[in-house]
Coordinates of C-alpha atoms in Angstrom, one line a residue:
X225 CA -88.7 -21.2 -13.2
X226 CA -88.4 -22.1 -9.8
X227 CA -85.7 -24.5 -10.7
X228 CA -83.5 -21.9 -12.3
X229 CA -84.2 -19.6 -9.3
X230 CA -82.6 -22.0 -7.2
X231 CA -79.8 -22.9 -9.2
X232 CA -78.8 -19.2 -9.7
X233 CA -79.0 -19.4 -5.8
X234 CA -76.8 -21.8 -5.4
X235 CA -73.9 -21.0 -7.6
X236 CA -73.9 -17.4 -6.0
X237 CA -73.6 -19.0 -2.1
X238 CA -70.8 -21.2 -3.5
X239 CA -68.7 -18.5 -5.3
X240 CA -69.5 -16.3 -2.1
X241 CA -68.3 -19.2 0.2
X242 CA -64.9 -19.5 -1.7
X243 CA -64.1 -15.8 -1.7
X244 CA -64.5 -16.0 1.8
X245 CA -62.0 -19.1 2.1
X246 CA -59.3 -18.0 -0.2
X247 CA -59.8 -14.4 1.8
X248 CA -59.2 -16.2 5.6
X249 CA -56.6 -18.8 3.8
X250 CA -54.3 -15.2 2.7
X251 CA -54.9 -13.5 5.9
X252 CA -53.5 -16.7 8.3
X253 CA -50.1 -17.7 7.1
X254 CA -49.2 -21.2 7.4
X255 CA -46.9 -22.7 9.3
X256 CA -44.6 -25.8 8.1
X257 CA -42.0 -27.9 10.3
X258 CA -39.2 -29.3 8.2
X259 CA -35.5 -29.7 8.1
X260 CA -33.0 -27.4 6.7
X261 CA -32.1 -29.9 3.9
X262 CA -35.8 -30.4 3.1
X263 CA -36.6 -26.6 2.5
X264 CA -33.6 -25.8 0.8
X265 CA -33.0 -28.6 -1.7
X266 CA -36.2 -30.5 -2.3
X267 CA -39.4 -27.6 -1.5
X268 CA -37.0 -24.8 -3.0
X269 CA -38.0 -25.5 -6.6
X270 CA -41.6 -26.1 -5.8
X271 CA -42.3 -23.2 -3.5
X272 CA -40.9 -20.9 -6.6
X273 CA -42.7 -22.4 -9.0
X274 CA -46.4 -23.3 -7.6
X275 CA -49.2 -21.2 -5.6
X276 CA -50.2 -22.6 -2.5
X277 CA -53.2 -24.9 -3.5
X278 CA -51.1 -26.5 -6.1
X279 CA -48.0 -26.9 -3.5
X280 CA -50.2 -28.6 -1.3
X281 CA -52.1 -30.6 -3.7
X282 CA -48.9 -31.9 -5.2
X283 CA -47.2 -33.3 -2.1
X284 CA -48.7 -36.8 -1.0
X285 CA -48.4 -38.0 2.5
X286 CA -45.8 -40.9 1.0
X287 CA -43.8 -38.8 -0.8
X288 CA -43.3 -36.8 2.4
X289 CA -42.4 -39.9 3.8
X290 CA -39.8 -40.4 1.3
X291 CA -38.5 -36.8 1.7
X292 CA -38.1 -37.2 5.5
X293 CA -36.3 -40.7 4.8
X294 CA -33.9 -39.1 1.9
X295 CA -33.5 -36.3 4.6
X296 CA -32.2 -38.6 7.5
X297 CA -29.4 -40.5 5.4
X298 CA -27.9 -37.1 4.1
X299 CA -28.2 -34.8 7.1
X300 CA -27.3 -35.8 11.0
X301 CA -29.0 -32.7 12.2
X302 CA -32.0 -32.8 14.4
X303 CA -32.7 -29.3 14.8
X304 CA -35.9 -28.6 13.1
X305 CA -36.7 -25.1 11.3
X306 CA -39.8 -23.1 11.4
X307 CA -40.6 -21.6 7.8
X308 CA -43.3 -19.4 7.4
X309 CA -45.1 -19.0 3.9
X310 CA -46.9 -16.4 2.7
X311 CA -50.3 -16.5 -0.1
X312 CA -47.5 -16.7 -2.9
X313 CA -45.5 -19.4 -1.6
X314 CA -42.5 -17.3 -0.8
X315 CA -40.4 -17.8 2.6
X316 CA -40.7 -15.2 4.8
X317 CA -39.4 -16.1 8.2
X318 CA -36.6 -18.4 9.3
X319 CA -32.7 -18.4 8.2
X320 CA -31.2 -21.3 8.0
X321 CA -28.5 -22.8 9.9
X322 CA -25.5 -24.0 8.7
X323 CA -23.2 -26.4 10.6
X324 CA -19.9 -27.3 10.0
X325 CA -18.3 -30.7 9.7
X326 CA -15.6 -32.3 11.6
X327 CA -13.3 -31.9 8.7
X328 CA -13.7 -28.1 8.6
X329 CA -13.7 -27.5 12.4
X330 CA -10.2 -29.2 12.6
X331 CA -8.5 -27.4 9.7
X332 CA -9.8 -24.4 11.6
X333 CA -8.4 -25.6 14.6
X334 CA -5.2 -26.0 13.2
X335 CA -5.0 -22.6 11.3
X336 CA -5.4 -20.9 14.7
X337 CA -2.6 -22.7 16.3
X338 CA -0.4 -22.2 13.3
X339 CA -1.7 -18.6 13.7
X340 CA -0.5 -18.3 16.8
X341 CA 2.5 -20.4 17.0
X342 CA 3.9 -18.1 13.9
X343 CA 6.1 -15.7 14.9
X344 CA 5.2 -11.8 14.1
X345 CA 7.0 -9.3 11.7
X346 CA 8.8 -7.3 14.5
X347 CA 10.2 -11.1 16.1
X348 CA 12.0 -12.0 12.9
X349 CA 13.4 -8.7 12.5
X350 CA 14.4 -8.5 15.8
X351 CA 15.7 -12.1 15.6
X352 CA 17.7 -11.4 12.2
X353 CA 20.0 -8.5 13.9
X354 CA 23.1 -9.0 14.7
X355 CA 24.1 -11.1 17.8
X356 CA 25.8 -8.0 19.5
X357 CA 22.3 -6.3 19.4
X358 CA 20.2 -9.2 20.2
X359 CA 21.0 -9.1 23.9
X360 CA 21.3 -12.8 24.8
X361 CA 18.4 -13.8 22.1
X362 CA 18.6 -16.8 19.6
X363 CA 18.7 -15.6 15.8
X364 CA 17.1 -17.3 12.9
X365 CA 19.9 -19.1 10.9
X366 CA 18.3 -18.2 7.3
X367 CA 17.5 -14.1 8.4
X368 CA 20.8 -13.9 10.2
X369 CA 22.5 -14.8 6.5
X370 CA 20.5 -13.1 4.3
X371 CA 21.7 -9.8 6.7
X372 CA 25.0 -10.7 6.6
X373 CA 25.0 -10.8 2.9
X374 CA 22.9 -8.1 1.6
X375 CA 24.6 -5.3 4.3
X376 CA 28.0 -5.4 2.7
X377 CA 26.8 -5.3 -0.6
X378 CA 24.8 -2.2 0.1
X379 CA 27.8 -0.6 1.5
X380 CA 30.2 -1.7 -1.4
X381 CA 27.9 -0.2 -3.4
X382 CA 27.7 3.0 -1.8
X383 CA 31.3 3.7 -1.6
X384 CA 32.0 4.0 -5.0
X385 CA 29.7 7.3 -5.8
X386 CA 31.0 8.9 -2.3
X387 CA 34.8 8.5 -3.8
X388 CA 33.6 10.0 -7.1
X389 CA 32.1 13.0 -5.8
X390 CA 35.6 13.2 -3.6
X391 CA 37.2 13.1 -7.0
X392 CA 34.9 15.8 -8.1
X393 CA 35.5 17.7 -4.9
X394 CA 39.2 17.6 -5.5
X395 CA 39.4 18.7 -9.4
X396 CA 36.6 21.6 -8.2
X397 CA 39.5 23.1 -5.7
X398 CA 41.3 24.0 -9.2
X399 CA 38.7 26.7 -9.8
X400 CA 38.3 25.5 -13.6
X401 CA 34.4 24.7 -14.4
X402 CA 35.8 23.3 -18.0
X403 CA 38.0 20.5 -15.6
X404 CA 35.0 19.7 -14.2
X405 CA 32.8 19.7 -17.5
X406 CA 35.7 17.6 -18.8
X407 CA 35.8 15.1 -16.0
X408 CA 32.2 14.3 -16.0
X409 CA 32.4 14.0 -19.9
X410 CA 35.5 11.7 -19.4
X411 CA 33.4 9.6 -16.9
X412 CA 30.6 9.4 -18.5
X413 CA 32.0 7.8 -22.0
X414 CA 34.5 5.3 -19.8
X415 CA 31.4 4.3 -17.8
X416 CA 29.4 3.6 -21.1
X417 CA 31.9 1.5 -22.6
X418 CA 32.5 -0.3 -19.2
X419 CA 28.9 -1.1 -18.5
X420 CA 28.8 -2.5 -22.5
X421 CA 31.6 -5.3 -21.3
X422 CA 30.4 -5.7 -17.8
X423 CA 27.5 -8.0 -18.7
X424 CA 29.7 -11.3 -18.4
X425 CA 30.9 -10.4 -14.6
X426 CA 27.1 -10.0 -13.9
X427 CA 26.3 -13.6 -15.1
X428 CA 29.2 -15.2 -13.5
X429 CA 27.2 -15.0 -10.0
X430 CA 24.3 -17.3 -11.0
X431 CA 26.8 -19.6 -12.6
X432 CA 29.2 -20.0 -9.8
X433 CA 26.3 -20.3 -6.9
X434 CA 25.0 -22.9 -9.0
X435 CA 28.0 -24.9 -9.6
X436 CA 28.8 -24.8 -6.2
X437 CA 25.5 -26.0 -4.9
X438 CA 25.7 -29.1 -6.9
X439 CA 28.9 -29.3 -5.6
X440 CA 31.1 -28.8 -9.0
X441 CA 33.6 -26.7 -7.6
X442 CA 35.8 -27.3 -10.9
X443 CA 33.1 -26.0 -13.2
X444 CA 32.9 -22.7 -11.0
X445 CA 36.6 -21.8 -11.3
X446 CA 36.2 -22.8 -15.2
X447 CA 33.6 -20.3 -15.5
X448 CA 35.2 -17.7 -13.8
X449 CA 38.5 -18.4 -15.6
X450 CA 36.4 -17.6 -18.7
X451 CA 34.8 -14.8 -17.8
X452 CA 38.4 -13.3 -16.6
X453 CA 40.0 -14.3 -20.2
X454 CA 36.9 -12.7 -22.0
X455 CA 36.7 -9.4 -20.0
X456 CA 40.3 -9.1 -20.2
X457 CA 40.2 -9.3 -24.0
X458 CA 37.2 -7.3 -24.3
X459 CA 38.9 -4.8 -22.0
X460 CA 42.2 -4.4 -23.6
X461 CA 39.8 -3.7 -26.7
X462 CA 37.8 -0.7 -24.9
X463 CA 41.4 0.5 -23.1
X464 CA 42.5 0.8 -26.9
X465 CA 39.8 3.1 -28.2
X466 CA 39.3 5.2 -25.2
X467 CA 43.0 5.7 -25.4
X468 CA 44.1 6.0 -29.1
X469 CA 40.7 8.2 -30.0
X470 CA 39.6 9.6 -27.3
X471 CA 38.2 12.7 -29.1
X472 CA 35.9 10.5 -31.7
X473 CA 34.9 8.2 -28.9
X474 CA 33.4 11.3 -26.5
X475 CA 32.1 13.0 -29.8
X476 CA 30.1 10.1 -30.4
X477 CA 28.5 9.7 -26.8
X478 CA 29.0 13.1 -24.8
X479 CA 30.4 16.2 -26.2
X480 CA 30.2 17.7 -29.6
X481 CA 33.8 17.9 -31.5
X482 CA 34.2 21.4 -31.2
X483 CA 33.6 21.6 -27.4
X484 CA 35.4 23.9 -25.1
X485 CA 35.4 21.0 -22.3
X486 CA 37.1 18.6 -25.4
X487 CA 40.7 19.8 -24.6
X488 CA 40.3 18.7 -20.8
X489 CA 38.0 15.7 -21.4
X490 CA 40.6 13.6 -23.9
X491 CA 43.7 13.6 -21.8
X492 CA 41.7 12.7 -18.8
X493 CA 40.3 9.7 -20.5
X494 CA 42.9 8.9 -21.4
X495 CA 44.4 8.4 -18.3
X496 CA 40.9 6.9 -16.9
X497 CA 40.8 4.0 -19.9
X498 CA 43.8 2.6 -18.2
X499 CA 41.9 1.1 -15.4
X500 CA 39.4 -0.6 -17.9
X501 CA 40.9 -3.9 -17.7
X502 CA 41.9 -3.8 -13.9
X503 CA 38.1 -2.4 -13.4
X504 CA 36.5 -5.7 -15.2
X505 CA 38.7 -8.1 -12.9
X506 CA 37.2 -6.7 -10.0
X507 CA 34.0 -7.0 -11.0
X508 CA 34.4 -10.3 -11.8
X509 CA 35.9 -11.2 -8.6
X510 CA 33.3 -9.8 -7.0
X511 CA 30.8 -11.5 -8.7
X512 CA 32.4 -14.9 -7.7
X513 CA 32.2 -14.1 -4.5
X514 CA 28.9 -13.2 -4.4
X515 CA 27.6 -16.4 -6.0
X516 CA 29.8 -17.8 -2.8
X517 CA 27.5 -15.6 -0.8
X518 CA 30.7 -13.8 0.4
X519 CA 30.0 -10.3 0.7
X520 CA 32.6 -9.4 3.1
X521 CA 35.8 -9.9 1.1
X522 CA 34.8 -7.7 -1.7
X523 CA 33.9 -5.3 0.9
X524 CA 37.3 -5.2 2.3
X525 CA 39.1 -5.0 -1.2
X526 CA 36.5 -2.0 -1.9
X527 CA 37.2 -0.2 1.2
X528 CA 41.1 -0.8 0.7
X529 CA 41.0 0.5 -3.1
X530 CA 38.4 3.1 -2.5
X531 CA 41.0 4.6 0.8
X532 CA 44.1 4.5 -1.7
X533 CA 42.0 6.5 -4.3
X534 CA 41.3 9.5 -1.3
X535 CA 45.2 9.4 -0.4
X536 CA 46.6 9.6 -3.9
X537 CA 44.0 12.4 -5.4
X538 CA 45.2 15.4 -3.3
X539 CA 48.9 13.7 -3.8
X540 CA 48.8 13.5 -7.8
X541 CA 46.7 16.7 -8.2
X542 CA 48.7 19.0 -5.9
X543 CA 52.1 17.6 -4.9
X544 CA 52.7 15.7 -8.2
X545 CA 51.7 19.0 -10.2
X546 CA 49.6 16.7 -12.4
X547 CA 46.5 19.2 -12.1
X548 CA 43.3 17.9 -13.1
X549 CA 44.2 14.9 -14.8
X550 CA 46.0 13.9 -11.6
X551 CA 42.4 12.6 -10.6
X552 CA 42.4 10.3 -13.5
X553 CA 46.1 8.7 -12.5
X554 CA 44.7 8.2 -9.0
X555 CA 41.3 6.1 -10.0
X556 CA 43.4 4.0 -12.4
X557 CA 46.3 3.3 -9.9
X558 CA 43.6 2.1 -7.6
X559 CA 41.6 0.2 -9.8
X560 CA 45.0 -1.7 -10.8
X561 CA 45.7 -2.4 -7.0
X562 CA 42.4 -4.0 -6.7
X563 CA 42.3 -6.1 -9.9
X564 CA 45.6 -7.5 -8.9
X565 CA 44.0 -8.4 -5.2
X566 CA 41.0 -10.2 -7.0
X567 CA 43.2 -12.1 -9.0
X568 CA 45.8 -13.3 -6.2
X569 CA 42.5 -14.0 -4.4
X570 CA 41.1 -15.9 -7.0
X571 CA 44.3 -17.8 -7.7
X572 CA 44.4 -19.4 -4.3

């Protein structure tokens, strides 16, 4: 009986001692000194999977020496990191320190130097301006070429709507609303047929640019000649259709056959159709010079022909007594002069 009481007393004492020991360990977090690579690469998975007692029981001194040797060969850093572990084996303190290698430092320094040496957008814009606006500063060749190419092209494209508005102004001075309606309908039909054929001059510019870049001048000339021939043939078909069947074309595209403006649109379209072939020749010449990065010559031709149209409009409408049809005649004559000018320049 006494032996049983002694055995129960010893078991009770052992259980109380074990509880005191575990509460002491939980109240005092354990400090571990290790390198960053050991804590993150080798012990990270063990800390997550095991409790504190199993963790310390599984790590032997021999394994610790082996891990320290492998860490010394892979990491040249001598700065140790303090990690604090709670009772569940989780890291609660000590952020890791990341160090950059020499290659990253070289790349970073090179990037900083390149950013410092690269010009800003404002500097590049100022350098791309024409020379008389630079006040002695040197301009960039590429930006200067882009500006000299796009600015004349923009002006050339902006001249055509202005001239068309001037035609409308002079026709409006006649005081007839039906004349204005007939002019608008005829211009719309003419532009529709023109742009159905004008795809040929559009594809000439990249072909000419490619041939000239490869040093094949004869190939570029052949492409331009083919475009002139096809544009002349298709433009002649369009001219015949618009001249002989103006009412049918207008009824298909714009106006009803019994519209009051049909009597004004049909004669205007007949005269306007005479400029179909010269307009296509001008478009071919413009595309060829654009392929050569020469947009100044087309701008000069466009300004000359549109100035002629502006002069002929009041003369044909009022002085010539042709009425609203005089605007179509002035446009046809100016387009004919422009087409012949381009043909002369291309034959050089």
